[in-house]
Amino acid sequence: MGHGISEAIVDPIQRPDSPAIRLHNVDKRFGEHTVLDQVSLSVDPGQVLALIGPSGAGKSTLLRCINLLERPTGGTITVDGVTIEAGHTVSANELAKLRSRVGMVFQSFNLFPHMTALKNIALPQQRVLGRSKKEAEDRAHALLKRVGLADKAQQYPTRCSGGQQQRIAIARALALDPKVMLFDEPTSALDPEVGLEVLRVMRELADEGMTMAVVTHEMQFARNVSDHLVVMSQGRILEEGDPRQIFANPQQQRTREFLRAVLERE
Amino acid sequence: MTGIMDDFMTYQQELVNGLGVSISLALLTFALGLPGGLLLAVASFNRAKAVRILAVVFVEVGRGTPALVMLQLVYYGLPVTLTAFLSAAIALSLTTAAYTSEIIRGGLRGVPAGEIEAADALGLRAFHTMRDVVVPQGLRIALPPLLGFCIIMFQATTLAFTIAVPELMAQAKSIASSNFHYFNLFLIAGLLYALITIPASIFTDRVADKLARHT
Ligand SMILES: Nc1ncnc2c1ncn2[C@@H]1O[C@H](COP(=O)(O)OP(=O)(O)O)[C@@H](O)[C@H]1O
Ligand SMILES: [Mg+2]
C-alpha cells in the first residue's frame, strides 16, 4: 500500500479491479482538534459502504473529504482513478474532475429553493457537463420518473415534502452521471415512513450497481443493503467488515455499546 | 392656501419639468449605481484577496464621502467636461454603489451555506454558483432595503441643484428668488416629492410583506 498512490492514477478501465474510492491514512484536524486520525478504507466499484458510529465520530467529515468539501490535512484520496494528496494545492481542474465523479446527498437536501424541481436537476447538467437545455431537461424528467416524482417537475422544493425533496436531491446528483454517490444521513431529517421512500430509491440504486458510501443511523439499511460496514468512533475506524457479521458478533466493546444503544432506540 | 395654489398654477410647467429631471436623474443613478453595488458585493466575495481589498476600499471611500462632496468632486474634479446632469448621475451612482453593495452583501450572505455546499459538491464553478444560486436569492433578500435606499437616493437628487442641474429643487428655488414666495414653492416641491416617495414607500412595504410571506 505504501507506494500505491501513484499507480491509482492509471486509467481505471485498464485496472478494473482498482477500488472506486480509496482513502489512505487520511487525517483531518481543525486547529488542535483531530477529527480524523489515519483513516484508510476502500470501496470497490459497485459496492455499498455503510458508515455508522456515534455522533461526532467524524463520519460526515470523512464523507466530505472524499469530494473535498473538507481538505484532509494528511493522506491521499483516490476516487475513480483521480488521486488527491493532502498538502498539495488542488487546481480548479483537478477539483472539477474529482467532483464530476462524485455525487453527494445531504441530510438537509440543500435544493435550490428558487428553482423548480426540474431546474434543480437540469441546471447543474448544463453548467457542469455542458449539456443543452433540452438534453438536460429530458434527463431530469427521466430521473424524476425514476425516483417516483414525474408529476413534480414544475413544483418548487418548498412545496414538496421532505421525502420528495430528498428524492429530487438524489436525482440532481445522479443527473451528472457520478461514479460514486455519497449519502450523509439522508433520512435523518425525515419521518420514518417518509424515510422509507428515500431508502427504497437508494436500495434500487445499490441494486443497479452504483458505488455508494452511506453515513446512516438506519441499521436495517446498513445490515441489509450494504456490502461493507465501517464503525467509527473518535476519528478512527473501530471495526469494519461484513455487516451481518458485525451486527451478529461485534469484536469491539465500543461497537457493542453503540449497537445496543441504537438498536434499543429503534 | 390660495397663494400656494396660484403659485403652482403659474409655475406648473417649470415645476413639473423639474420633477421630470429629478426622476430622470434618479433613474439614471439607479441604472448605474445598482449594478455597481452588485458588482462590488460580488467582488467582496472574490477568492483573490487583491480584488476583495479593492472592493472594500472603494466601498469605504464611497460611503465615507458625503453625497454633496461626491457631487462637487465629480463636477469640478473630473478632467473631462461633463454636463451637470451627467456629473450628478455619476456622483450619486458612486454613492449608491457603495451603499447598496453593503445591502446586497448582506443579502448574499443570507443564502444558506448548505446550498453553496451543494453547488460545490455538484461541481459548479464559483462563477456559476454566484450567478445561478447566490445572486438571485441574495437580491431577493436584499430587495426591501434596496427599495428603501432608492427612495432615499431619489430625495438626495435635490443635492444636484448645487451644480445647477434644473431639477425640482433648483426650479423651486429659482422661482422663489424671483417672486420671494419661498415657503410656497418649497412646500409645493415637498408635496411633489411626496407624490413619488409615499407611493414608493407603500410599494416597498408591500414587496417586503410579500417576500416575507413566501419564504
Ligand atoms: N468545520 C469544523 N470546524 C471545527 N470542528 C469541526 C468542523 N466540522 C466538524 N467538526 C468537529 O469534528 C468532529 C466530527 O464531526 P462530524 O464529522 O460532523 O461527526 P459525525 O458526522 O460523525 O457526527 C466533531 O467534534 C465536530 O465538532
Ligand atoms: Mg454527521
Short mmCIF file of C-alpha atoms and ligand atoms in Angstrom, two decimals:
data_model
loop_
_atom_site.label_atom_id
_atom_site.label_comp_id
_atom_site.label_asym_id
_atom_site.label_seq_id
_atom_site.Cartn_x
_atom_site.Cartn_y
_atom_site.Cartn_z
CA MET A 1 0.00 0.00 0.00
CA GLY A 2 2.91 2.34 0.74
CA HIS A 3 3.70 3.31 -2.86
CA GLY A 4 0.23 2.59 -4.19
CA ILE A 5 -0.76 6.21 -4.57
CA SER A 6 0.74 6.84 -7.97
CA GLU A 7 -0.50 3.63 -9.56
CA ALA A 8 -4.06 4.65 -8.83
CA ILE A 9 -3.74 7.47 -11.35
CA VAL A 10 -3.78 4.80 -14.07
CA ASP A 11 -6.98 4.72 -16.07
CA PRO A 12 -9.48 2.56 -14.21
CA ILE A 13 -10.51 0.83 -17.43
CA GLN A 14 -7.07 -0.76 -17.56
CA ARG A 15 -7.43 -1.75 -13.92
CA PRO A 16 -10.97 -2.96 -13.50
CA ASP A 17 -10.16 -4.29 -10.05
CA SER A 18 -8.98 -0.94 -8.66
CA PRO A 19 -11.20 0.48 -5.92
CA ALA A 20 -13.72 3.19 -6.72
CA ILE A 21 -12.82 5.03 -3.55
CA ARG A 22 -9.63 4.67 -1.62
CA LEU A 23 -8.56 6.64 1.40
CA HIS A 24 -5.05 6.14 2.64
CA ASN A 25 -4.01 7.40 6.09
CA VAL A 26 -6.37 10.33 5.92
CA ASP A 27 -6.03 12.88 8.71
CA LYS A 28 -8.22 15.85 9.33
CA ARG A 29 -7.53 18.41 12.01
CA PHE A 30 -9.46 21.55 12.80
CA GLY A 31 -6.81 23.56 14.63
CA GLU A 32 -5.78 21.42 17.57
CA HIS A 33 -8.77 19.15 17.24
CA THR A 34 -8.12 15.87 15.41
CA VAL A 35 -11.33 14.76 13.76
CA LEU A 36 -9.94 12.03 11.51
CA ASP A 37 -6.95 10.04 12.60
CA GLN A 38 -5.15 7.91 9.98
CA VAL A 39 -8.26 6.58 8.32
CA SER A 40 -7.75 4.12 5.48
CA LEU A 41 -10.50 2.35 3.63
CA SER A 42 -11.51 1.36 0.15
CA VAL A 43 -14.74 0.75 -1.65
CA ASP A 44 -14.82 -1.43 -4.76
CA PRO A 45 -16.87 -0.49 -7.79
CA GLY A 46 -20.49 -1.45 -7.24
CA GLN A 47 -20.03 -1.85 -3.50
CA VAL A 48 -22.17 -0.16 -0.87
CA LEU A 49 -20.27 1.05 2.16
CA ALA A 50 -22.23 1.91 5.28
CA LEU A 51 -20.61 4.17 7.86
CA ILE A 52 -22.03 4.11 11.35
CA GLY A 53 -20.92 5.42 14.70
CA PRO A 54 -21.82 7.83 17.43
CA SER A 55 -22.43 11.49 16.73
CA GLY A 56 -19.17 13.42 16.49
CA ALA A 57 -17.23 10.33 15.37
CA GLY A 58 -16.12 12.08 12.19
CA LYS A 59 -18.42 10.29 9.71
CA SER A 60 -19.57 13.43 7.94
CA THR A 61 -16.05 14.80 7.84
CA LEU A 62 -14.83 11.57 6.29
CA LEU A 63 -17.53 11.69 3.63
CA ARG A 64 -16.85 15.35 2.94
CA CYS A 65 -13.15 14.63 2.50
CA ILE A 66 -13.99 12.24 -0.34
CA ASN A 67 -15.29 15.09 -2.53
CA LEU A 68 -13.00 17.66 -0.92
CA LEU A 69 -15.71 19.72 0.73
CA GLU A 70 -13.18 19.35 3.53
CA ARG A 71 -9.49 19.32 2.71
CA PRO A 72 -7.74 16.49 4.52
CA THR A 73 -4.66 17.57 6.44
CA GLY A 74 -2.89 14.30 5.69
CA GLY A 75 -3.05 11.22 3.49
CA THR A 76 -4.34 10.58 0.00
CA ILE A 77 -7.75 10.20 -1.54
CA THR A 78 -8.41 8.38 -4.79
CA VAL A 79 -11.76 8.40 -6.50
CA ASP A 80 -12.21 6.51 -9.75
CA GLY A 81 -8.57 6.93 -10.64
CA VAL A 82 -8.16 10.56 -9.61
CA THR A 83 -5.76 10.93 -6.71
CA ILE A 84 -5.53 13.95 -4.48
CA GLU A 85 -2.75 14.22 -1.95
CA ALA A 86 -3.17 16.30 1.19
CA GLY A 87 -0.94 19.34 1.36
CA HIS A 88 -0.77 19.79 -2.39
CA THR A 89 -2.80 22.66 -3.72
CA VAL A 90 -5.63 21.29 -5.76
CA SER A 91 -6.12 23.00 -9.09
CA ALA A 92 -9.60 24.02 -10.17
CA ASN A 93 -9.32 21.39 -12.90
CA GLU A 94 -8.44 18.56 -10.53
CA LEU A 95 -11.22 19.60 -8.22
CA ALA A 96 -13.76 19.68 -11.04
CA LYS A 97 -12.51 16.30 -12.26
CA LEU A 98 -12.87 14.75 -8.84
CA ARG A 99 -16.26 16.27 -8.13
CA SER A 100 -17.63 15.28 -11.50
CA ARG A 101 -17.16 11.68 -10.39
CA VAL A 102 -18.84 12.05 -7.01
CA GLY A 103 -22.45 12.84 -6.24
CA MET A 104 -23.48 13.87 -2.75
CA VAL A 105 -26.76 13.83 -0.89
CA PHE A 106 -27.10 15.82 2.31
CA GLN A 107 -29.22 15.39 5.41
CA SER A 108 -30.83 18.77 4.77
CA PHE A 109 -31.42 18.18 1.00
CA ASN A 110 -29.93 21.58 0.06
CA LEU A 111 -32.06 22.00 -3.03
CA PHE A 112 -32.08 25.44 -4.66
CA PRO A 113 -35.40 26.87 -3.46
CA HIS A 114 -35.72 29.42 -6.24
CA MET A 115 -35.70 26.75 -8.94
CA THR A 116 -38.32 24.16 -9.83
CA ALA A 117 -37.52 20.51 -9.28
CA LEU A 118 -36.81 20.23 -12.99
CA LYS A 119 -34.42 23.16 -13.00
CA ASN A 120 -32.67 21.92 -9.86
CA ILE A 121 -31.79 18.79 -11.80
CA ALA A 122 -31.27 20.31 -15.25
CA LEU A 123 -29.17 23.37 -14.45
CA PRO A 124 -26.13 21.57 -12.97
CA GLN A 125 -26.01 19.35 -16.06
CA GLN A 126 -25.92 22.41 -18.29
CA ARG A 127 -23.30 24.16 -16.19
CA VAL A 128 -21.06 21.25 -15.28
CA LEU A 129 -21.38 18.92 -18.25
CA GLY A 130 -22.29 21.49 -20.88
CA ARG A 131 -25.44 19.64 -21.88
CA SER A 132 -28.03 21.54 -23.86
CA LYS A 133 -31.15 22.66 -22.05
CA LYS A 134 -33.24 20.13 -23.93
CA GLU A 135 -30.87 17.28 -23.18
CA ALA A 136 -30.63 18.28 -19.53
CA GLU A 137 -34.39 18.56 -19.12
CA ASP A 138 -35.04 15.25 -20.83
CA ARG A 139 -32.63 13.64 -18.45
CA ALA A 140 -34.21 15.46 -15.50
CA HIS A 141 -37.67 14.23 -16.47
CA ALA A 142 -36.39 10.67 -16.79
CA LEU A 143 -34.75 10.84 -13.37
CA LEU A 144 -37.79 12.38 -11.72
CA LYS A 145 -39.80 9.49 -13.11
CA ARG A 146 -37.25 7.06 -11.79
CA VAL A 147 -37.49 8.43 -8.25
CA GLY A 148 -41.28 8.41 -8.49
CA LEU A 149 -41.79 12.16 -8.88
CA ALA A 150 -42.70 12.56 -12.55
CA ASP A 151 -45.54 14.92 -11.60
CA LYS A 152 -43.33 17.26 -9.53
CA ALA A 153 -41.21 18.66 -12.36
CA GLN A 154 -42.68 22.16 -12.19
CA GLN A 155 -43.00 22.23 -8.41
CA TYR A 156 -40.75 24.35 -6.19
CA PRO A 157 -38.91 22.45 -3.43
CA THR A 158 -40.74 24.16 -0.57
CA ARG A 159 -43.98 22.79 -1.99
CA CYS A 160 -42.63 19.25 -1.72
CA SER A 161 -42.46 17.00 1.35
CA GLY A 162 -39.07 16.23 2.88
CA GLY A 163 -39.04 12.78 1.32
CA GLN A 164 -39.83 14.22 -2.08
CA GLN A 165 -37.15 16.88 -1.68
CA GLN A 166 -34.57 14.27 -0.83
CA ARG A 167 -35.51 12.21 -3.87
CA ILE A 168 -35.18 15.30 -6.04
CA ALA A 169 -31.75 15.86 -4.49
CA ILE A 170 -30.77 12.28 -5.35
CA ALA A 171 -31.97 12.82 -8.92
CA ARG A 172 -29.97 16.05 -9.10
CA ALA A 173 -26.79 14.22 -8.11
CA LEU A 174 -27.46 11.26 -10.42
CA ALA A 175 -28.03 13.55 -13.38
CA LEU A 176 -24.30 14.24 -13.54
CA ASP A 177 -23.58 10.52 -14.04
CA PRO A 178 -21.38 10.13 -10.97
CA LYS A 179 -19.22 7.08 -10.49
CA VAL A 180 -19.74 7.23 -6.75
CA MET A 181 -22.60 8.50 -4.58
CA LEU A 182 -22.12 9.80 -1.06
CA PHE A 183 -25.05 9.99 1.35
CA ASP A 184 -24.77 11.83 4.66
CA GLU A 185 -27.65 10.71 6.86
CA PRO A 186 -30.12 11.14 4.01
CA THR A 187 -33.12 10.13 6.10
CA SER A 188 -32.27 11.69 9.46
CA ALA A 189 -34.38 14.78 8.84
CA LEU A 190 -37.38 12.71 7.76
CA ASP A 191 -40.25 10.95 9.47
CA PRO A 192 -39.66 7.20 9.44
CA GLU A 193 -42.41 6.44 6.89
CA VAL A 194 -41.14 9.20 4.60
CA GLY A 195 -37.59 7.98 5.05
CA LEU A 196 -38.65 4.63 3.60
CA GLU A 197 -39.36 6.10 0.17
CA VAL A 198 -35.86 7.55 0.13
CA LEU A 199 -34.33 4.29 1.32
CA ARG A 200 -36.22 2.45 -1.42
CA VAL A 201 -34.64 4.69 -4.07
CA MET A 202 -31.22 4.14 -2.51
CA ARG A 203 -31.73 0.43 -2.45
CA GLU A 204 -32.67 0.40 -6.14
CA LEU A 205 -29.58 2.40 -6.86
CA ALA A 206 -27.46 -0.13 -4.99
CA ASP A 207 -29.12 -2.98 -6.88
CA GLU A 208 -28.29 -1.29 -10.16
CA GLY A 209 -24.63 -1.40 -9.20
CA MET A 210 -23.95 2.16 -8.05
CA THR A 211 -20.93 2.55 -5.80
CA MET A 212 -22.15 4.17 -2.61
CA ALA A 213 -20.84 5.40 0.72
CA VAL A 214 -23.66 5.97 3.15
CA VAL A 215 -23.49 7.50 6.61
CA THR A 216 -26.61 6.29 8.31
CA HIS A 217 -28.48 5.62 11.50
CA GLU A 218 -30.76 3.21 9.65
CA MET A 219 -29.43 -0.07 10.97
CA GLN A 220 -31.81 -2.04 8.73
CA PHE A 221 -30.28 -0.40 5.70
CA ALA A 222 -26.75 -0.90 6.98
CA ARG A 223 -27.41 -4.56 7.68
CA ASN A 224 -29.46 -5.46 4.61
CA VAL A 225 -28.20 -3.28 1.81
CA SER A 226 -24.55 -2.53 2.49
CA ASP A 227 -21.74 -4.85 1.45
CA HIS A 228 -19.23 -3.44 3.85
CA LEU A 229 -19.71 -1.83 7.24
CA VAL A 230 -17.37 0.62 8.90
CA VAL A 231 -17.89 1.56 12.52
CA MET A 232 -16.26 4.83 13.50
CA SER A 233 -15.59 6.43 16.83
CA GLN A 234 -13.48 9.43 17.74
CA GLY A 235 -12.00 9.88 14.32
CA ARG A 236 -10.88 6.29 13.91
CA ILE A 237 -12.25 3.15 12.38
CA LEU A 238 -13.31 1.00 15.30
CA GLU A 239 -14.01 -2.06 13.23
CA GLU A 240 -15.06 -2.93 9.72
CA GLY A 241 -16.18 -5.91 7.73
CA ASP A 242 -19.25 -7.83 6.71
CA PRO A 243 -22.28 -6.02 8.12
CA ARG A 244 -24.17 -9.13 9.20
CA GLN A 245 -21.14 -10.45 10.97
CA ILE A 246 -20.54 -7.21 12.83
CA PHE A 247 -24.17 -6.91 13.82
CA ALA A 248 -24.25 -10.51 14.97
CA ASN A 249 -20.91 -10.53 16.66
CA PRO A 250 -19.17 -7.21 17.17
CA GLN A 251 -15.50 -7.58 18.07
CA GLN A 252 -15.09 -4.33 19.97
CA GLN A 253 -16.67 -3.44 23.27
CA ARG A 254 -17.28 0.10 21.97
CA THR A 255 -19.12 -1.26 18.90
CA ARG A 256 -21.28 -3.45 21.10
CA GLU A 257 -22.27 -0.49 23.25
CA PHE A 258 -23.04 1.63 20.24
CA LEU A 259 -25.12 -1.05 18.53
CA ARG A 260 -27.02 -1.79 21.71
CA ALA A 261 -27.81 1.90 22.14
CA VAL A 262 -29.11 2.40 18.60
CA LEU A 263 -30.93 -0.90 18.34
CA GLU A 264 -32.73 -0.20 21.60
CA ARG A 265 -33.89 3.12 20.20
CA GLU A 266 -35.41 1.50 17.12
CA MET B 1 -53.59 78.48 0.67
CA THR B 2 -54.83 80.19 -2.47
CA GLY B 3 -51.37 81.71 -2.80
CA ILE B 4 -49.84 78.25 -2.93
CA MET B 5 -52.37 77.09 -5.46
CA ASP B 6 -51.76 80.21 -7.55
CA ASP B 7 -48.02 79.74 -7.48
CA PHE B 8 -48.43 76.14 -8.52
CA MET B 9 -50.73 77.03 -11.41
CA THR B 10 -48.45 79.84 -12.56
CA TYR B 11 -45.23 77.82 -12.48
CA GLN B 12 -46.70 74.40 -13.15
CA GLN B 13 -44.67 73.91 -16.31
CA GLU B 14 -41.28 74.61 -14.68
CA LEU B 15 -42.10 72.62 -11.56
CA VAL B 16 -43.33 69.56 -13.41
CA ASN B 17 -40.33 69.73 -15.73
CA GLY B 18 -38.15 69.95 -12.64
CA LEU B 19 -39.78 66.85 -11.21
CA GLY B 20 -39.17 65.15 -14.54
CA VAL B 21 -35.45 65.97 -14.32
CA SER B 22 -35.35 64.69 -10.71
CA ILE B 23 -36.93 61.41 -11.76
CA SER B 24 -34.63 61.01 -14.77
CA LEU B 25 -31.62 61.73 -12.59
CA ALA B 26 -32.78 59.16 -10.04
CA LEU B 27 -33.41 56.52 -12.70
CA LEU B 28 -30.00 57.03 -14.30
CA THR B 29 -28.44 56.90 -10.83
CA PHE B 30 -30.12 53.54 -10.15
CA ALA B 31 -29.27 52.21 -13.61
CA LEU B 32 -25.58 52.90 -12.97
CA GLY B 33 -25.37 52.56 -9.21
CA LEU B 34 -27.29 49.34 -8.54
CA PRO B 35 -25.28 47.17 -10.95
CA GLY B 36 -22.21 48.82 -9.45
CA GLY B 37 -23.38 47.82 -5.99
CA LEU B 38 -23.94 44.25 -7.14
CA LEU B 39 -20.52 44.15 -8.74
CA LEU B 40 -18.85 45.41 -5.56
CA ALA B 41 -20.81 42.96 -3.41
CA VAL B 42 -19.80 40.02 -5.59
CA ALA B 43 -16.20 41.28 -5.71
CA SER B 44 -16.11 41.32 -1.92
CA PHE B 45 -16.51 37.51 -2.02
CA ASN B 46 -13.83 37.01 -4.66
CA ARG B 47 -11.19 34.42 -3.96
CA ALA B 48 -8.40 36.84 -4.84
CA LYS B 49 -7.52 38.97 -1.85
CA ALA B 50 -6.49 41.94 -4.03
CA VAL B 51 -9.99 42.05 -5.54
CA ARG B 52 -11.61 41.90 -2.11
CA ILE B 53 -9.41 44.68 -0.77
CA LEU B 54 -10.09 46.86 -3.80
CA ALA B 55 -13.83 46.40 -3.32
CA VAL B 56 -13.66 47.21 0.39
CA VAL B 57 -11.58 50.34 -0.21
CA PHE B 58 -13.97 51.55 -2.88
CA VAL B 59 -16.99 50.92 -0.65
CA GLU B 60 -15.48 52.59 2.39
CA VAL B 61 -14.38 55.65 0.44
CA GLY B 62 -17.76 55.80 -1.27
CA ARG B 63 -19.65 55.59 2.00
CA GLY B 64 -17.30 57.89 3.83
CA THR B 65 -17.69 60.69 1.30
CA PRO B 66 -20.86 62.76 1.72
CA ALA B 67 -23.02 62.75 -1.41
CA LEU B 68 -22.68 66.53 -1.66
CA VAL B 69 -18.88 66.31 -1.64
CA MET B 70 -19.00 63.50 -4.22
CA LEU B 71 -21.13 65.72 -6.42
CA GLN B 72 -18.67 68.61 -6.29
CA LEU B 73 -15.71 66.28 -6.77
CA VAL B 74 -17.13 64.73 -9.92
CA TYR B 75 -18.38 68.01 -11.36
CA TYR B 76 -15.27 70.08 -10.73
CA GLY B 77 -12.69 67.35 -10.36
CA LEU B 78 -13.05 65.09 -13.38
CA PRO B 79 -10.60 66.04 -16.13
CA VAL B 80 -13.33 65.61 -18.78
CA THR B 81 -16.14 68.10 -19.13
CA LEU B 82 -19.48 66.52 -18.50
CA THR B 83 -22.90 68.11 -18.31
CA ALA B 84 -24.08 68.92 -14.82
CA PHE B 85 -26.78 66.27 -15.19
CA LEU B 86 -24.32 63.54 -16.10
CA SER B 87 -21.90 64.62 -13.36
CA ALA B 88 -24.70 64.43 -10.83
CA ALA B 89 -25.75 60.99 -12.07
CA ILE B 90 -22.19 59.68 -11.84
CA ALA B 91 -21.62 61.13 -8.37
CA LEU B 92 -24.89 59.80 -7.00
CA SER B 93 -24.23 56.42 -8.67
CA LEU B 94 -20.92 56.15 -6.85
CA THR B 95 -22.63 56.79 -3.54
CA THR B 96 -25.42 54.37 -4.47
CA ALA B 97 -22.96 51.67 -5.49
CA ALA B 98 -21.02 51.98 -2.25
CA TYR B 99 -24.07 51.84 0.00
CA THR B 100 -26.06 49.23 -1.90
CA SER B 101 -23.05 46.94 -2.11
CA GLU B 102 -23.30 46.58 1.67
CA ILE B 103 -27.03 45.93 1.48
CA ILE B 104 -26.56 43.37 -1.29
CA ARG B 105 -23.65 41.75 0.55
CA GLY B 106 -25.97 41.19 3.47
CA GLY B 107 -28.47 39.56 1.12
CA LEU B 108 -25.86 37.33 -0.45
CA ARG B 109 -24.68 36.26 2.99
CA GLY B 110 -28.25 35.28 3.80
CA VAL B 111 -28.21 32.44 1.27
CA PRO B 112 -27.87 29.19 3.27
CA ALA B 113 -24.36 27.74 3.33
CA GLY B 114 -25.79 24.28 2.62
CA GLU B 115 -26.90 25.36 -0.83
CA ILE B 116 -23.48 26.70 -1.68
CA GLU B 117 -22.00 23.47 -0.42
CA ALA B 118 -24.40 21.51 -2.62
CA ALA B 119 -23.38 23.63 -5.59
CA ASP B 120 -19.72 22.93 -4.78
CA ALA B 121 -20.41 19.22 -4.47
CA LEU B 122 -22.15 19.24 -7.84
CA GLY B 123 -19.00 20.76 -9.32
CA LEU B 124 -20.45 24.14 -10.24
CA ARG B 125 -17.77 26.74 -10.83
CA ALA B 126 -17.63 29.61 -8.36
CA PHE B 127 -18.94 31.98 -11.03
CA HIS B 128 -21.99 29.83 -11.74
CA THR B 129 -22.69 29.27 -8.06
CA MET B 130 -22.66 33.01 -7.58
CA ARG B 131 -24.75 33.80 -10.64
CA ASP B 132 -27.26 30.97 -10.54
CA VAL B 133 -27.61 30.22 -6.83
CA VAL B 134 -26.39 33.07 -4.62
CA VAL B 135 -27.23 36.25 -6.52
CA PRO B 136 -30.88 35.51 -7.41
CA GLN B 137 -31.70 34.60 -3.83
CA GLY B 138 -29.49 37.23 -2.24
CA LEU B 139 -31.07 40.00 -4.29
CA ARG B 140 -34.49 38.81 -3.24
CA ILE B 141 -33.47 39.03 0.39
CA ALA B 142 -31.95 42.47 -0.20
CA LEU B 143 -34.86 43.83 -2.22
CA PRO B 144 -36.82 45.62 0.55
CA PRO B 145 -33.82 47.52 1.96
CA LEU B 146 -32.67 48.27 -1.59
CA LEU B 147 -36.01 49.83 -2.46
CA GLY B 148 -35.85 51.83 0.76
CA PHE B 149 -32.41 53.07 -0.16
CA CYS B 150 -33.60 54.04 -3.65
CA ILE B 151 -36.24 56.26 -2.07
CA ILE B 152 -33.58 57.99 -0.03
CA MET B 153 -31.42 58.45 -3.14
CA PHE B 154 -34.38 59.92 -5.01
CA GLN B 155 -34.56 62.52 -2.29
CA ALA B 156 -30.80 63.01 -2.50
CA THR B 157 -31.17 64.13 -6.12
CA THR B 158 -32.08 67.52 -4.58
CA LEU B 159 -28.35 67.94 -3.95
CA ALA B 160 -27.87 68.31 -7.70
CA PHE B 161 -29.22 71.85 -7.50
CA THR B 162 -25.81 72.84 -6.12
CA ILE B 163 -24.26 72.22 -9.54
CA ALA B 164 -27.19 73.83 -11.39
CA VAL B 165 -28.99 70.74 -12.59
CA PRO B 166 -32.50 72.04 -13.34
CA GLU B 167 -34.24 69.51 -11.12
CA LEU B 168 -37.27 70.25 -8.95
CA MET B 169 -35.41 71.81 -6.04
CA ALA B 170 -33.45 74.11 -8.37
CA GLN B 171 -36.64 75.15 -10.16
CA ALA B 172 -38.45 75.91 -6.92
CA LYS B 173 -35.53 77.95 -5.65
CA SER B 174 -35.13 79.91 -8.85
CA ILE B 175 -38.83 80.75 -8.99
CA ALA B 176 -38.87 81.69 -5.31
CA SER B 177 -35.92 84.01 -5.67
CA SER B 178 -37.83 85.97 -8.28
CA ASN B 179 -41.21 86.20 -6.50
CA PHE B 180 -39.99 85.73 -2.90
CA HIS B 181 -42.67 83.06 -2.14
CA TYR B 182 -40.03 80.79 -0.65
CA PHE B 183 -42.38 79.00 1.70
CA ASN B 184 -44.97 78.35 -1.00
CA LEU B 185 -42.55 77.00 -3.53
CA PHE B 186 -40.62 74.74 -1.18
CA LEU B 187 -43.89 73.42 0.13
CA ILE B 188 -45.02 72.63 -3.41
CA ALA B 189 -41.68 70.99 -4.10
CA GLY B 190 -42.04 68.94 -0.92
CA LEU B 191 -45.52 67.83 -1.94
CA LEU B 192 -44.33 66.84 -5.40
CA TYR B 193 -41.50 64.76 -3.90
CA ALA B 194 -44.01 63.14 -1.57
CA LEU B 195 -46.18 62.32 -4.56
CA ILE B 196 -43.40 59.94 -5.59
CA THR B 197 -41.91 58.82 -2.28
CA ILE B 198 -45.11 57.96 -0.42
CA PRO B 199 -46.46 55.54 -3.04
CA ALA B 200 -42.92 54.17 -3.41
CA SER B 201 -42.75 53.52 0.34
CA ILE B 202 -46.10 51.79 0.30
CA PHE B 203 -44.94 49.68 -2.64
CA THR B 204 -41.73 48.80 -0.74
CA ASP B 205 -43.72 47.66 2.27
CA ARG B 206 -45.93 45.53 0.06
CA VAL B 207 -42.91 43.90 -1.55
CA ALA B 208 -41.38 43.23 1.86
CA ASP B 209 -44.63 41.66 3.09
CA LYS B 210 -44.95 39.55 0.00
CA LEU B 211 -41.39 38.29 0.24
CA ALA B 212 -41.78 37.58 3.94
CA ARG B 213 -44.88 35.50 3.24
CA HIS B 214 -43.21 33.47 0.53
CA THR B 215 -40.18 32.33 2.49
N1 LIG C 1 -15.73 22.94 10.36
C1 LIG C 1 -15.41 22.41 11.55
N2 LIG C 1 -14.64 23.11 12.42
C2 LIG C 1 -14.29 22.58 13.60
N3 LIG C 1 -14.70 21.39 14.05
C3 LIG C 1 -15.47 20.64 13.24
C4 LIG C 1 -15.87 21.12 11.95
N4 LIG C 1 -16.63 20.18 11.36
C5 LIG C 1 -16.70 19.17 12.25
N5 LIG C 1 -16.01 19.44 13.38
C6 LIG C 1 -15.85 18.55 14.52
O1 LIG C 1 -15.44 17.32 14.07
C7 LIG C 1 -16.00 16.29 14.83
C8 LIG C 1 -16.64 15.27 13.92
O2 LIG C 1 -17.73 15.89 13.29
P1 LIG C 1 -18.59 15.11 12.19
O3 LIG C 1 -17.71 14.63 11.12
O4 LIG C 1 -19.69 16.00 11.81
O5 LIG C 1 -19.13 13.86 13.02
P2 LIG C 1 -20.35 12.91 12.71
O6 LIG C 1 -20.83 13.16 11.33
O7 LIG C 1 -19.81 11.54 12.92
O8 LIG C 1 -21.40 13.22 13.73
C9 LIG C 1 -16.95 16.93 15.81
O9 LIG C 1 -16.32 17.02 17.05
C10 LIG C 1 -17.15 18.31 15.24
O10 LIG C 1 -17.39 19.24 16.24
MG MG C 2 -22.68 13.89 10.66
#
